[in-house]
Coordinates of C-alpha atoms and ligand atoms in Angstrom, one line a residue:
M144 CA 117.4 86.8 89.1
T145 CA 117.5 86.5 92.9
T146 CA 116.2 89.2 95.1
T147 CA 118.7 90.4 97.9
M148 CA 117.0 91.2 101.1
T149 CA 117.8 94.6 102.3
T150 CA 116.2 97.4 104.4
A151 CA 114.3 99.4 101.8
A152 CA 116.1 102.5 100.6
N153 CA 112.9 104.6 101.1
P154 CA 110.5 102.8 103.3
G155 CA 106.9 103.3 104.0
P156 CA 105.1 102.8 107.4
V157 CA 107.0 100.3 109.6
A158 CA 110.6 99.8 108.6
P159 CA 112.5 97.5 111.0
S160 CA 116.1 98.3 111.1
T161 CA 117.0 94.8 112.6
P162 CA 116.1 92.5 109.8
A163 CA 117.3 89.7 111.9
H164 CA 114.3 89.7 114.3
S165 CA 111.7 89.8 111.3
T166 CA 110.8 87.0 109.0
L167 CA 109.5 89.3 106.2
H168 CA 110.8 92.5 105.1
P169 CA 108.8 95.5 103.8
L170 CA 109.5 96.8 100.2
G171 CA 110.1 100.4 99.8
H172 CA 107.4 103.0 99.6
D173 CA 107.8 103.4 95.9
A174 CA 108.2 99.8 95.0
V175 CA 104.5 98.8 94.5
T176 CA 102.1 100.9 92.4
L177 CA 98.5 100.0 92.4
T178 CA 97.4 100.1 88.8
G179 CA 93.7 99.6 88.8
G180 CA 90.6 97.6 90.6
F181 CA 89.3 97.9 94.1
L182 CA 92.3 99.0 96.1
A183 CA 93.6 101.7 93.3
D184 CA 90.1 102.9 93.1
W185 CA 90.1 103.4 96.8
Q186 CA 93.4 105.0 97.0
R187 CA 92.3 107.4 94.1
T188 CA 89.2 108.2 96.2
N189 CA 91.1 109.0 99.1
R190 CA 93.4 111.3 97.3
E191 CA 90.8 113.2 95.4
G192 CA 88.0 112.8 97.8
T193 CA 89.0 111.9 101.4
I194 CA 92.3 114.2 101.8
P195 CA 91.0 117.2 100.2
H196 CA 87.9 116.9 102.4
A197 CA 89.9 116.3 105.7
V198 CA 91.9 119.4 105.0
A199 CA 88.7 121.4 104.5
Q200 CA 87.2 120.1 107.7
L201 CA 90.3 120.5 109.8
E202 CA 89.7 124.5 108.9
A203 CA 85.8 124.2 109.5
S204 CA 85.9 122.2 112.6
G205 CA 88.4 124.7 114.4
A206 CA 91.2 122.2 114.6
L207 CA 93.6 124.7 112.8
D208 CA 92.2 127.6 115.0
N209 CA 93.1 125.7 118.0
L210 CA 96.8 126.0 116.9
R211 CA 96.4 129.6 115.8
R212 CA 95.4 130.5 119.4
I213 CA 98.9 129.7 120.5
T214 CA 100.5 132.3 118.2
G215 CA 97.7 134.8 118.8
E216 CA 96.4 134.6 115.3
H217 CA 93.0 133.3 116.5
E218 CA 90.9 134.4 119.6
G219 CA 88.2 132.2 121.1
E220 CA 87.5 129.1 123.0
F221 CA 89.4 125.8 122.4
V222 CA 87.1 123.8 120.2
G223 CA 86.5 120.0 119.9
F224 CA 88.2 117.3 122.1
W225 CA 91.6 118.2 123.7
F226 CA 93.5 115.7 121.3
A227 CA 92.3 117.8 118.1
D228 CA 95.8 118.3 117.2
S229 CA 95.9 114.5 116.3
D230 CA 93.5 115.1 113.5
V231 CA 95.9 117.7 111.9
Y232 CA 98.8 115.4 112.4
K233 CA 97.1 112.3 110.7
T234 CA 96.1 114.4 107.8
L235 CA 99.6 115.9 107.4
E236 CA 100.8 112.1 107.5
A237 CA 98.4 111.1 104.9
I238 CA 99.6 113.8 102.3
G239 CA 103.0 112.9 103.4
W240 CA 102.6 109.2 102.2
E241 CA 100.6 110.6 99.3
A242 CA 103.7 112.7 98.4
G243 CA 105.7 109.7 97.7
R244 CA 103.3 108.2 95.2
S245 CA 101.3 111.2 93.6
D246 CA 101.4 115.0 92.8
V247 CA 100.2 116.8 95.9
G248 CA 100.8 120.3 94.7
D249 CA 97.2 121.5 95.4
L250 CA 97.6 120.3 99.0
M251 CA 100.9 122.1 99.5
P252 CA 99.5 125.5 100.6
F253 CA 97.7 123.5 103.4
V254 CA 100.9 121.6 104.2
E255 CA 103.4 124.8 104.2
S256 CA 101.1 126.9 106.2
T257 CA 100.5 124.1 108.7
I258 CA 104.0 123.2 109.3
D259 CA 104.9 126.9 109.6
L260 CA 102.2 127.4 112.1
L261 CA 103.5 124.4 114.2
A262 CA 106.9 125.7 114.3
R263 CA 105.9 129.0 115.4
A264 CA 103.5 127.6 118.0
Q265 CA 106.0 125.3 119.4
D266 CA 107.4 126.5 122.9
D267 CA 111.1 127.3 123.2
D268 CA 111.3 123.9 125.3
G269 CA 109.8 121.9 122.6
Y270 CA 106.4 121.5 124.0
L271 CA 103.6 121.6 121.5
N272 CA 100.0 121.1 122.4
S273 CA 97.1 123.6 121.6
H274 CA 94.8 122.8 124.6
F275 CA 97.4 123.0 127.3
Q276 CA 99.7 125.8 126.0
V277 CA 96.7 128.3 126.2
D278 CA 94.3 127.0 128.6
R279 CA 96.3 125.1 131.4
P280 CA 100.1 125.7 130.7
E281 CA 100.6 124.9 134.6
R282 CA 99.4 121.4 133.8
E283 CA 101.6 120.5 130.9
L284 CA 102.7 116.6 131.0
L285 CA 101.2 116.4 134.5
E286 CA 97.9 114.6 133.6
L287 CA 98.9 111.9 131.3
R288 CA 96.0 109.7 132.1
W289 CA 93.5 111.9 130.2
S290 CA 95.6 114.4 128.5
H291 CA 96.4 112.6 125.3
E292 CA 99.6 114.8 125.0
L293 CA 101.9 112.0 124.2
Y294 CA 99.3 110.2 121.9
C295 CA 99.3 113.6 120.0
L296 CA 103.2 113.8 119.9
G297 CA 102.9 110.1 118.7
H298 CA 100.9 111.1 115.7
L299 CA 103.1 114.3 114.9
L300 CA 106.0 112.1 115.0
Q301 CA 104.4 109.6 112.6
A302 CA 103.6 112.6 110.3
G303 CA 107.2 113.7 110.3
V304 CA 108.4 110.1 109.6
A305 CA 106.0 109.9 106.4
W306 CA 107.5 113.1 105.1
S307 CA 111.0 112.1 105.8
R308 CA 110.5 108.6 104.2
S309 CA 108.6 109.6 101.2
I310 CA 110.5 112.7 99.9
G311 CA 113.0 113.3 102.6
R312 CA 111.5 116.4 103.8
L313 CA 112.8 116.7 107.5
D314 CA 111.2 120.0 109.0
L315 CA 108.1 118.3 110.3
L316 CA 110.1 115.4 111.9
Q317 CA 112.3 118.1 113.5
I318 CA 109.4 119.7 115.2
G319 CA 108.4 116.5 116.6
L320 CA 111.8 115.6 117.7
R321 CA 112.2 118.7 119.7
F322 CA 109.0 117.8 121.8
A323 CA 110.2 114.2 121.9
E324 CA 113.6 115.5 123.5
L325 CA 111.4 117.3 126.3
V326 CA 109.4 114.0 126.8
E327 CA 112.6 112.0 127.1
Q328 CA 114.1 114.4 129.6
R329 CA 110.9 114.1 131.7
F330 CA 110.0 110.5 131.3
G331 CA 113.2 108.7 130.2
E332 CA 115.5 106.6 132.3
G333 CA 115.9 108.2 135.7
G334 CA 112.9 110.5 135.0
V335 CA 109.4 110.3 136.2
D336 CA 107.8 106.8 135.7
M337 CA 104.5 107.4 133.8
V338 CA 102.7 106.3 130.6
D339 CA 100.2 108.0 128.5
G340 CA 96.5 107.0 129.0
H341 CA 96.2 106.5 125.2
P342 CA 98.9 104.2 123.8
E343 CA 100.5 105.6 120.3
I344 CA 103.8 107.2 121.4
E345 CA 105.3 103.5 121.8
T346 CA 104.9 102.7 118.0
A347 CA 105.9 106.3 116.9
L348 CA 109.1 106.3 119.0
V349 CA 110.2 103.1 117.5
E350 CA 109.7 104.4 114.0
V351 CA 111.6 107.6 115.0
F352 CA 114.5 105.3 116.3
R353 CA 114.4 103.8 112.8
E354 CA 114.4 107.1 111.0
T355 CA 117.3 108.6 113.2
D356 CA 119.3 105.6 114.3
D357 CA 119.2 107.1 117.8
E358 CA 118.8 104.3 120.5
R359 CA 117.4 106.7 123.0
W360 CA 113.9 106.6 121.0
L361 CA 114.0 102.6 121.1
R362 CA 114.8 102.7 124.9
L363 CA 112.0 105.2 125.6
A364 CA 109.4 102.9 123.8
R365 CA 110.6 100.1 125.6
R366 CA 110.4 101.8 128.9
F367 CA 106.8 102.9 128.2
V368 CA 105.9 99.4 127.4
D369 CA 107.6 98.0 130.6
L370 CA 106.0 100.6 132.8
R371 CA 102.5 99.8 131.5
G372 CA 100.2 97.7 133.7
R373 CA 101.8 98.8 136.8
G374 CA 98.9 101.2 137.9
L375 CA 100.8 104.2 137.3
L376 CA 97.7 106.1 135.9
G377 CA 95.9 105.8 139.1
E378 CA 92.3 104.6 139.8
D379 CA 89.4 106.6 138.3
A380 CA 85.8 105.7 137.2
M381 CA 87.1 103.9 133.8
G382 CA 89.2 101.4 136.1
P383 CA 92.9 100.5 135.0
Q384 CA 91.6 97.9 132.4
Y385 CA 90.5 100.8 130.3
Y386 CA 94.0 102.1 129.8
Q387 CA 95.5 98.3 129.8
D388 CA 97.1 99.6 133.1
H389 CA 95.9 96.7 135.1
Q390 CA 98.6 94.1 134.1
P391 CA 102.0 94.2 132.9
V392 CA 102.2 93.8 129.0
R393 CA 104.3 90.6 129.4
E394 CA 101.6 88.9 131.5
V395 CA 98.6 89.9 129.3
R396 CA 96.3 86.9 128.5
D397 CA 93.2 88.9 127.5
A398 CA 92.2 91.8 125.2
T399 CA 90.7 94.4 127.5
G400 CA 89.3 98.1 127.9
H401 CA 89.3 100.6 125.2
A402 CA 89.8 98.9 121.9
V403 CA 91.8 101.4 120.1
R404 CA 94.2 101.8 123.1
Q405 CA 94.7 98.1 123.4
L406 CA 95.4 97.7 119.6
Y407 CA 97.7 100.8 119.2
L408 CA 99.5 99.4 122.3
A409 CA 99.8 96.0 120.7
A410 CA 101.3 97.5 117.5
G411 CA 103.8 99.3 119.7
V412 CA 104.8 96.4 121.4
A413 CA 105.2 94.4 118.2
D414 CA 107.6 97.4 116.9
V415 CA 109.7 97.0 120.1
V416 CA 109.8 93.1 119.4
A417 CA 110.9 93.9 115.8
E418 CA 114.0 95.9 117.1
T419 CA 114.9 93.8 120.2
G420 CA 113.7 90.4 119.4
D421 CA 112.2 90.0 123.0
P422 CA 110.8 86.6 123.2
E423 CA 108.7 87.2 126.2
L424 CA 106.8 90.1 124.5
L425 CA 106.3 88.1 121.5
E426 CA 104.6 85.3 123.5
A427 CA 102.3 88.0 125.2
L428 CA 101.4 89.3 121.8
E429 CA 100.4 85.8 120.5
R430 CA 98.3 85.4 123.4
L431 CA 96.5 88.7 123.1
W432 CA 96.1 87.9 119.2
S433 CA 94.3 84.9 120.0
S434 CA 92.1 86.6 122.6
V435 CA 91.1 89.1 120.1
H436 CA 90.7 87.1 116.7
E437 CA 89.5 84.0 118.2
R438 CA 87.1 85.3 120.8
K439 CA 86.4 88.9 120.5
Q440 CA 86.3 90.0 116.8
Y441 CA 83.1 90.5 114.4
V442 CA 82.9 88.5 111.5
T443 CA 83.5 91.9 109.6
G444 CA 86.8 92.4 111.3
G445 CA 85.3 95.1 113.6
L446 CA 86.7 95.3 117.3
G447 CA 85.2 96.4 120.6
S448 CA 81.7 95.6 121.0
R449 CA 80.8 97.7 124.0
H450 CA 79.6 101.3 123.6
R451 CA 80.4 101.9 127.2
D452 CA 84.2 102.7 127.3
E453 CA 84.4 101.9 123.6
A454 CA 85.9 98.6 125.0
F455 CA 86.3 95.0 124.3
G456 CA 83.5 92.9 125.8
D457 CA 83.8 89.3 127.3
A458 CA 84.7 86.6 125.0
Y459 CA 82.0 85.9 122.5
E460 CA 79.9 89.1 123.6
L461 CA 79.4 90.2 119.9
P462 CA 75.9 91.7 119.6
P463 CA 75.6 92.8 116.0
D464 CA 73.1 95.7 116.8
R465 CA 74.8 97.1 119.5
A466 CA 78.3 96.6 117.8
Y467 CA 80.4 99.6 118.6
A468 CA 83.3 98.5 116.4
E469 CA 85.1 101.9 115.9
T470 CA 86.7 102.4 112.6
C471 CA 90.0 103.3 114.2
A472 CA 90.0 99.8 116.1
A473 CA 89.9 98.1 112.8
I474 CA 92.5 100.4 111.1
A475 CA 94.8 99.6 114.5
N476 CA 94.1 96.2 114.0
L477 CA 95.5 96.1 110.4
H478 CA 98.6 98.0 111.6
W479 CA 99.1 95.3 114.4
N480 CA 98.5 92.4 112.1
W481 CA 101.1 93.9 109.6
R482 CA 103.9 94.2 112.1
M483 CA 102.8 90.5 113.4
L484 CA 103.0 89.3 109.7
L485 CA 106.6 91.0 109.3
L486 CA 107.6 89.3 112.5
T487 CA 106.3 85.7 112.0
G488 CA 105.6 85.4 108.4
H489 CA 102.0 83.6 109.0
G490 CA 99.5 84.2 106.5
R491 CA 96.7 84.5 109.4
H492 CA 97.8 88.1 110.1
A493 CA 97.5 88.9 106.2
D494 CA 94.0 87.2 106.3
E495 CA 92.9 89.5 109.2
M496 CA 94.4 92.5 107.2
E497 CA 92.2 91.5 104.5
R498 CA 89.0 90.7 106.6
G499 CA 89.3 94.4 108.2
L500 CA 90.3 95.9 104.8
Y501 CA 87.4 94.9 102.7
N502 CA 84.8 94.9 105.6
A503 CA 85.1 96.8 108.9
I504 CA 87.5 99.5 107.2
A505 CA 86.0 99.9 103.8
V506 CA 82.4 100.2 105.4
S507 CA 83.3 103.3 107.0
T508 CA 83.6 105.4 104.0
A509 CA 80.8 106.4 101.8
V510 CA 81.3 106.2 97.9
G511 CA 83.0 109.4 97.0
G512 CA 85.0 109.4 100.1
C513 CA 83.7 112.3 101.9
A514 CA 81.3 110.8 104.6
F515 CA 82.2 108.2 107.3
T516 CA 81.1 106.1 110.2
Y517 CA 82.5 106.0 113.6
A518 CA 80.7 102.9 114.9
N519 CA 80.1 100.1 112.5
P520 CA 77.2 97.9 113.5
L521 CA 76.2 94.7 111.7
H522 CA 72.5 95.3 112.1
L523 CA 70.1 98.4 111.7
R524 CA 66.5 98.0 112.4
S525 CA 64.3 99.5 109.9
D526 CA 63.1 102.2 112.3
A527 CA 66.7 102.7 113.7
A528 CA 66.8 106.2 115.4
G529 CA 70.1 108.1 115.6
G530 CA 72.6 109.3 113.0
G531 CA 75.4 110.5 115.3
E532 CA 78.7 108.8 116.0
N533 CA 77.4 106.0 118.1
A534 CA 74.6 104.6 116.1
P535 CA 74.9 105.6 112.4
T536 CA 71.9 105.2 110.0
R537 CA 74.0 107.2 107.6
R538 CA 77.6 108.5 107.2
Q539 CA 78.6 111.7 108.6
P540 CA 80.8 114.2 106.8
W541 CA 82.8 114.9 109.9
F542 CA 82.7 114.1 113.8
R543 CA 83.4 116.3 116.8
C544 CA 85.8 113.4 117.9
A545 CA 87.3 113.2 114.2
C546 CA 89.8 110.4 115.1
C547 CA 88.6 108.0 112.3
P548 CA 88.3 109.8 108.9
P549 CA 92.0 111.1 109.1
N550 CA 93.1 107.6 110.2
L551 CA 91.5 106.4 107.2
A552 CA 93.3 108.7 105.1
R553 CA 96.7 107.9 106.3
L554 CA 96.1 104.3 106.0
V555 CA 94.7 104.3 102.4
A556 CA 97.2 106.8 101.1
S557 CA 99.9 103.9 102.1
L558 CA 97.8 100.9 101.2
H559 CA 100.3 99.8 98.5
D560 CA 102.8 99.3 101.1
Y561 CA 101.0 96.4 102.6
V562 CA 100.6 94.4 99.2
A563 CA 103.8 92.5 99.3
T564 CA 107.1 91.6 101.1
T565 CA 110.5 90.1 100.5
T566 CA 113.0 87.8 102.2
D567 CA 116.5 86.9 101.2
D568 CA 115.5 85.0 98.1
G569 CA 111.6 85.3 98.0
L570 CA 108.5 87.5 97.3
Q571 CA 105.5 87.3 99.3
L572 CA 102.2 88.6 97.8
H573 CA 99.7 89.2 100.9
L574 CA 97.0 91.4 99.1
F575 CA 95.8 90.8 95.6
A576 CA 95.5 93.8 93.5
D577 CA 96.5 95.1 89.9
A578 CA 99.8 96.2 90.7
T579 CA 103.4 96.7 89.4
I580 CA 106.1 95.5 92.0
A581 CA 109.6 96.5 91.7
L582 CA 111.8 93.9 93.1
P583 CA 114.6 94.6 95.3
G584 CA 117.1 92.7 93.1
G585 CA 115.9 94.4 89.9
G586 CA 113.2 93.5 87.6
T587 CA 109.3 93.8 87.9
A588 CA 106.5 91.6 88.6
T589 CA 103.0 92.7 87.3
V590 CA 100.0 91.5 89.0
R591 CA 96.7 91.2 87.1
T592 CA 93.1 90.4 88.8
D593 CA 89.9 91.6 89.3
Y594 CA 89.9 90.6 93.2
P595 CA 87.9 90.7 95.2
W596 CA 85.2 90.1 92.8
D597 CA 87.2 87.6 90.8
G598 CA 89.4 84.9 92.1
R599 CA 92.0 84.8 89.4
V600 CA 95.4 86.4 90.2
E601 CA 98.0 86.4 87.5
I602 CA 101.6 87.4 88.2
A603 CA 104.2 88.0 85.3
F604 CA 107.9 88.6 86.0
D605 CA 109.8 90.7 83.1
E606 CA 113.0 88.8 84.1
P607 CA 112.6 85.2 85.0
F608 CA 112.2 84.9 88.8
T609 CA 114.6 82.3 90.4
G610 CA 113.6 82.8 94.1
E611 CA 110.6 81.6 96.0
L612 CA 107.3 83.1 95.3
Q613 CA 104.8 83.1 98.1
L614 CA 101.0 83.5 97.2
R615 CA 98.7 83.8 100.3
R616 CA 96.1 81.3 100.5
P617 CA 93.3 83.0 102.4
G618 CA 91.9 81.1 105.1
W619 CA 88.4 81.2 103.6
A620 CA 89.7 79.5 100.4
R621 CA 89.0 75.7 100.8
D622 CA 91.0 74.9 97.7
A623 CA 93.2 76.8 95.4
A624 CA 95.1 76.0 92.2
V625 CA 98.3 77.3 90.9
T626 CA 99.6 77.4 87.3
V627 CA 103.0 78.1 86.4
D628 CA 103.8 79.1 82.8
G629 CA 100.4 77.6 81.7
R630 CA 100.8 74.2 83.3
D631 CA 99.7 73.0 86.6
G632 CA 102.3 74.2 89.1
R633 CA 103.8 72.5 92.1
A634 CA 103.2 74.6 95.2
D635 CA 103.9 73.5 98.7
A636 CA 101.7 74.8 101.4
R637 CA 103.2 76.9 104.4
D638 CA 101.9 79.1 107.0
G639 CA 99.1 80.2 104.9
Y640 CA 100.9 80.6 101.7
L641 CA 101.5 78.6 98.6
V642 CA 105.0 78.5 97.8
I643 CA 106.6 78.1 94.2
D644 CA 110.2 77.6 93.9
G645 CA 111.9 79.3 91.0
S646 CA 115.4 78.1 91.7
E647 CA 115.3 75.1 89.3
H648 CA 112.7 76.5 86.7
P649 CA 112.8 80.2 86.8
L650 CA 109.3 81.7 86.9
S651 CA 108.0 83.9 84.3
R652 CA 104.1 83.6 84.6
V653 CA 102.2 82.3 87.6
A654 CA 98.6 82.1 88.1
L655 CA 96.7 81.6 91.4
E656 CA 93.0 80.4 91.0
L657 CA 90.8 81.1 94.4
P658 CA 87.4 79.7 94.6
M659 CA 84.7 82.5 94.7
E660 CA 81.5 80.5 95.4
P661 CA 79.3 82.2 97.8
E662 CA 79.7 80.9 101.4
V663 CA 77.3 80.4 104.1
I664 CA 79.0 81.3 107.4
R665 CA 77.7 80.2 110.9
P666 CA 78.6 81.8 114.2
H667 CA 80.2 79.9 117.2
P668 CA 77.3 78.8 119.5
R669 CA 78.4 80.9 122.3
I670 CA 77.8 84.1 120.3
D671 CA 74.2 84.1 121.8
A672 CA 73.1 87.3 120.1
V673 CA 73.4 85.6 116.4
R674 CA 72.6 82.0 117.4
G675 CA 70.4 80.6 114.6
C676 CA 71.4 83.1 112.1
V677 CA 73.8 82.9 108.9
A678 CA 76.0 85.2 107.0
I679 CA 76.9 85.3 103.6
A680 CA 80.4 86.1 102.3
R681 CA 82.1 85.6 98.7
G682 CA 85.8 85.5 98.9
P683 CA 87.1 88.1 101.5
V684 CA 83.7 90.1 101.1
L685 CA 80.8 89.9 103.5
Y686 CA 77.4 90.5 102.6
A687 CA 74.4 92.3 104.0
I688 CA 70.7 92.6 103.0
E689 CA 69.4 96.3 102.9
Q690 CA 65.9 97.5 102.9
A691 CA 66.4 99.3 99.4
D692 CA 66.5 95.7 97.9
L693 CA 63.5 94.2 99.7
P694 CA 60.0 94.0 97.9
D695 CA 57.2 96.6 98.8
G696 CA 55.8 96.1 102.4
V697 CA 58.8 93.7 103.5
L698 CA 60.9 94.9 106.3
S699 CA 64.4 93.7 106.8
D700 CA 63.4 93.0 110.5
D701 CA 61.0 90.2 109.3
V702 CA 63.1 88.3 106.7
V703 CA 64.0 84.7 107.3
V704 CA 66.2 82.5 105.3
P705 CA 66.8 78.8 105.1
E706 CA 69.3 77.1 107.2
A707 CA 71.4 76.2 104.3
P708 CA 70.3 78.9 101.6
E709 CA 71.4 78.6 98.0
V710 CA 73.3 81.7 97.0
R711 CA 74.3 82.5 93.6
L712 CA 75.6 85.7 91.7
A713 CA 73.1 88.4 90.8
G714 CA 75.1 90.6 88.7
V715 CA 77.6 93.6 89.2
D716 CA 76.1 96.9 90.4
P717 CA 78.5 99.7 89.2
V718 CA 78.4 101.4 92.7
L719 CA 77.8 98.6 94.9
G720 CA 80.0 95.8 93.3
Q721 CA 79.1 92.1 92.9
R722 CA 75.5 91.5 94.3
L723 CA 74.2 87.9 95.4
L724 CA 70.8 86.2 95.3
V725 CA 69.7 84.3 98.4
A726 CA 66.9 81.8 97.4
G727 CA 64.2 80.8 99.6
A728 CA 63.8 83.9 101.8
R729 CA 60.4 84.2 103.5
V730 CA 58.7 86.8 105.6
R731 CA 58.3 85.9 109.2
G732 CA 54.4 86.0 110.1
G733 CA 52.5 86.6 113.2
H734 CA 53.0 90.1 114.1
R735 CA 51.5 89.9 117.5
H736 CA 51.3 92.8 119.8
E737 CA 52.7 91.2 122.9
L738 CA 56.4 91.9 123.7
Y739 CA 56.4 88.6 125.7
R740 CA 54.0 85.9 126.0
S741 CA 53.7 82.5 127.8
S742 CA 53.2 79.7 125.2
P743 CA 52.3 76.1 125.8
S744 CA 54.0 75.1 122.6
A745 CA 57.4 73.7 122.8
R746 CA 58.3 75.7 119.6
S747 CA 59.9 79.1 120.6
D748 CA 58.7 80.5 117.3
A749 CA 55.2 79.4 117.3
G750 CA 53.0 81.9 115.9
Y751 CA 55.8 83.5 114.0
A752 CA 56.2 81.0 111.1
P753 CA 57.1 82.3 107.8
S754 CA 53.9 83.5 106.1
S755 CA 54.9 84.5 102.6
S756 CA 56.0 82.5 99.6
A757 CA 59.5 82.1 99.0
F758 CA 61.4 85.0 97.2
G759 CA 64.9 85.7 96.2
L760 CA 66.7 88.0 98.6
I761 CA 69.3 90.4 97.0
A762 CA 72.5 90.7 99.0
V763 CA 75.2 93.6 98.7
P764 CA 78.7 93.9 100.0
Y765 CA 78.3 95.2 103.6
H766 CA 81.0 97.7 103.0
R767 CA 78.6 99.5 100.6
W768 CA 75.5 99.6 102.7
G769 CA 74.0 103.0 103.3
N770 CA 74.8 104.5 100.0
R771 CA 71.3 104.5 99.0
A772 CA 67.9 105.2 100.7
Q773 CA 68.0 104.9 104.5
G774 CA 66.5 101.8 106.0
G775 CA 67.2 98.6 107.7
M776 CA 70.4 96.5 107.2
R777 CA 71.6 93.3 108.6
V778 CA 74.7 91.1 108.1
W779 CA 73.3 88.0 110.1
L780 CA 70.2 86.5 108.8
P781 CA 67.9 84.6 111.0
T782 CA 67.0 81.2 110.0
R783 CA 63.8 81.1 111.9
Ligands
LIG92 ZN1 88.4 106.6 115.5

């Protein structure tokens, strides 16, 4: 059979309505079912752990009481940050996506009561924001630099879109649309020229355009993109770069300012390109992509190195210990790369989604799904102080600024939507996971794999597939082999994919074999903070050493490894996953008391030579650090 390219009947997140501008097209929200393994386990943990936990925390944190203040059902001060409504909306979005794939009956009392509360809290003119309505109604929509009003509306609209797409429920979307109408009257063409200090509304408006077919929303999204970078937000201590308001989007060359804002904006611009085909905006996005992924990204997929302003640093400014790398930035980067993947069809975007997913995003959640990191350093010293949002020594159940946990919940509830795409006559497999995939033209593909722990991926078609099958060949995979119906298969390499043509010999069973030998990774020499260090990875999973695995008396601060260490498998831990053994580690000696000293020796490490005999160093997946006893952790291992 041949697939036929259509806009999916019941799409998941991101559903371009103008297929001509995209290279690849999403499958429907119910087309892919994760059936086992890492991603399915994560989705189950999210459903059973994270989402009910988030619902409870919205009550405990006061985020729901903030909304009840509007209706008079709660008296007291507003609590949390003034954008706390967005935590409620993101949780509703997560349950919305879940409703399309699992029974959410136990969560429906929260959903029904919250949608009812929002409907009653909304002003007659459509306005809805729990901080401004009660505390500063006279300033509504007048302080967009900091108010986050359109940011919150964006999340409300995305929640509405999720419910509309997954089960056709429209009431939440209608609440959002009433507020959007007010915003369009105020800030649409002929209205006030202004943008929100925190991008998010742009991507939401394009999704609403897709859902309603009403061009007004696309025009408003494009207007917000074109108005950005003209200094409309005014001067304050943060400077216009913080809000990406220093330079028009079309002229951008460098990722700057608050990382989450920069990446949400990029996702919104990509959505506008998907509907308009605007080549100038796409070129700007490509330049921004290079800035982020070739000069400003941690090896984990973490983004935004500076704690100050939660911002991107300069090129190569990537200290592992002072890495801010907010969880939301890694999630935003996945959202942006998915949109770039649909636009361009290039596997490097799926590579970046995978890097984030198995490292910077996965690390943020504890086993069990009910504790989280906000910042995601790559190095904690053995005496690391702190435990708060900025410098975690352990994961927290919630945060005063709780943007990250519900962002995780909505991403993971829709994780299966990012596995595969379709073209006129093709199927592309981007993320490898046990799954069944309902093909647009009929028939089913079944994927079997133990990825990321094993590199073999088997795809079986229940009806012979006559289209073009594209299997992502990850950038880290130096070689990859394909077999077709048990024989060596012919596959062409194209844009990061291995392409197998089923038009002459229809495909029944295809297997991809990716190399899973542990790899030693070296940093660009301009990343001064980790010069002379190596990192260990196996497939897409980056590794770290943790104090819990070190011999008695040895601190993670003092371990050194050979410049080209031998690394081998050390067995699977049921909680931590595949462990590795790094041979030849030693303990750095010479614990002198002087912090600095003059040295006549040309050797910078004189006096600190390794003093112990060599031992085998256990490394565990970085995304599982901190699930045991507290202690030091590091991804980059010094070689001297
Ligand atoms: Zn966050």
